[in-house]
């Protein structure tokens, strides 16, 4: 056997070295691939907001982010700052988890976009009160005019901008309470409010509201989540299909205050009694659409007994179906007309116009100034109780 010379040895070690480098590189490459794959796998689940973005002290009270998870893998993120629903992950037609509720990564995002009320708990009075005042028991109450010339969603510091006390009973529910003091934002009576979010195993987010007062007052609570059933930041909602069990709606004036009329939707762009895409008539020449800059109207629900869905929306790409159940008499369908593109969601997408829509269950706007509308008064000894369910499934 020929002994290896110095040069063949040198060459052999060069070859070994080269093999090592190649195999190391290969190893490294496959490691990278594994990492890339696992990142890929992770990206199929949308981001949830980070806990740290919601850990703050505001008005001397601690804020946190709370996570709910049901037995089927749906997840929700909620904060006790303004009772916001931050994100809601439900499966699409391919089983891929999709975040259907528009939201931000931290409290600053919510503060910056405050006038849009993304995901917020709204109170003491949802929607508008004309010219910021109402008469109750013969006395006039003046509110802050934050949406000229009216008061919108509670006033200058609504329930969306206060810190609630929260307690998480289990993985699937969280209860928040807030005492709105007598005279806060101009409303009479100490109002004790309780809101419970529950993520049930049928992929519903159930919101239960309760309140009591020590003086006659008015109340109209709602949730202001913006939905995009194709996923946050996935573009327009104009191709979503919508059906509303509402043969009537309450037309508005140019400042978005109900005229007092209960008008039939038949023959108008407000007829969603049969499923129609949100965008099919939104640009019609129509005074009501002009007054709302699109859809921003209260629909008078035919039935409101919680057992039948009163609204059904479907994402055209995801196949995700949202059904809304409520015992409230009305629903504000808002097509995201004032979304401005100036806020950035947690996945980096901007809040461009009409990339989200709201279905706010409610008593009618400005009811305290419309004696013919269902009453929003709450008296001592009574308990305000209302439930809304947003149920998610996929199109069959
Ligand atoms: C109102 C809109 C308003 C939006 C965001 C909706 O409930 O009806 O007019 O622009 O909230 O503030």
PDB file of C-alpha atoms and ligand atoms in Angstrom, residues 113-118 122 126-128 147 152-153 222-224 226 252 255-256 292 295-298 332-339 358 360 362 365, ligand 1:
ATOM      1  CA  UNK A 113     -57.650  55.551  17.078  1.00  0.00           C
ATOM      2  CA  UNK A 114     -60.060  56.484  19.891  1.00  0.00           C
ATOM      3  CA  UNK A 115     -62.679  58.195  17.729  1.00  0.00           C
ATOM      4  CA  UNK A 116     -63.147  54.960  15.747  1.00  0.00           C
ATOM      5  CA  UNK A 117     -63.910  52.877  18.884  1.00  0.00           C
ATOM      6  CA  UNK A 118     -62.259  49.698  17.565  1.00  0.00           C
ATOM      7  CA  UNK A 122     -69.564  51.559  24.597  1.00  0.00           C
ATOM      8  CA  UNK A 126     -74.228  54.044  22.596  1.00  0.00           C
ATOM      9  CA  UNK A 127     -74.538  56.128  19.423  1.00  0.00           C
ATOM     10  CA  UNK A 128     -75.756  59.722  19.277  1.00  0.00           C
ATOM     11  CA  UNK A 147     -69.189  64.606  17.494  1.00  0.00           C
ATOM     12  CA  UNK A 152     -71.462  60.105  20.411  1.00  0.00           C
ATOM     13  CA  UNK A 153     -70.822  56.857  22.314  1.00  0.00           C
ATOM     14  CA  UNK A 222     -72.976  47.961  23.058  1.00  0.00           C
ATOM     15  CA  UNK A 223     -69.773  46.554  21.625  1.00  0.00           C
ATOM     16  CA  UNK A 224     -68.026  48.325  18.776  1.00  0.00           C
ATOM     17  CA  UNK A 226     -65.141  45.928  13.533  1.00  0.00           C
ATOM     18  CA  UNK A 252     -81.206  60.020   9.797  1.00  0.00           C
ATOM     19  CA  UNK A 255     -75.885  64.984  11.402  1.00  0.00           C
ATOM     20  CA  UNK A 256     -76.786  61.265  11.737  1.00  0.00           C
ATOM     21  CA  UNK A 292     -74.417  58.342   6.592  1.00  0.00           C
ATOM     22  CA  UNK A 295     -74.288  52.597   5.764  1.00  0.00           C
ATOM     23  CA  UNK A 296     -74.346  54.029   9.285  1.00  0.00           C
ATOM     24  CA  UNK A 297     -77.925  53.412  10.308  1.00  0.00           C
ATOM     25  CA  UNK A 298     -80.032  51.760  12.946  1.00  0.00           C
ATOM     26  CA  UNK A 332     -76.344  49.803  13.930  1.00  0.00           C
ATOM     27  CA  UNK A 333     -74.877  48.619  10.672  1.00  0.00           C
ATOM     28  CA  UNK A 334     -71.800  50.762  10.068  1.00  0.00           C
ATOM     29  CA  UNK A 335     -69.760  50.058   6.939  1.00  0.00           C
ATOM     30  CA  UNK A 336     -66.484  51.567   8.169  1.00  0.00           C
ATOM     31  CA  UNK A 337     -66.997  54.766   6.166  1.00  0.00           C
ATOM     32  CA  UNK A 338     -64.720  56.887   8.345  1.00  0.00           C
ATOM     33  CA  UNK A 339     -61.862  54.410   8.599  1.00  0.00           C
ATOM     34  CA  UNK A 358     -69.718  46.948  12.731  1.00  0.00           C
ATOM     35  CA  UNK A 360     -73.705  47.208  17.072  1.00  0.00           C
ATOM     36  CA  UNK A 362     -78.557  48.595  20.655  1.00  0.00           C
ATOM     37  CA  UNK A 365     -79.890  56.285  18.703  1.00  0.00           C
TER      38      UNK A 365
HETATM   39  C1  LIG B   1     -71.269  55.477  14.410  1.00  0.00           C
HETATM   40  C2  LIG B   1     -70.484  56.159  13.321  1.00  0.00           C
HETATM   41  C3  LIG B   1     -69.126  56.476  13.830  1.00  0.00           C
HETATM   42  C4  LIG B   1     -68.489  55.183  14.274  1.00  0.00           C
HETATM   43  C5  LIG B   1     -67.110  55.370  14.830  1.00  0.00           C
HETATM   44  C6  LIG B   1     -70.562  54.232  14.755  1.00  0.00           C
HETATM   45  O1  LIG B   1     -71.248  53.571  15.744  1.00  0.00           O
HETATM   46  O2  LIG B   1     -72.595  55.247  14.050  1.00  0.00           O
HETATM   47  O3  LIG B   1     -71.115  57.314  12.879  1.00  0.00           O
HETATM   48  O4  LIG B   1     -68.338  57.088  12.866  1.00  0.00           O
HETATM   49  O5  LIG B   1     -69.289  54.574  15.242  1.00  0.00           O
HETATM   50  O6  LIG B   1     -67.041  56.380  15.722  1.00  0.00           O
END
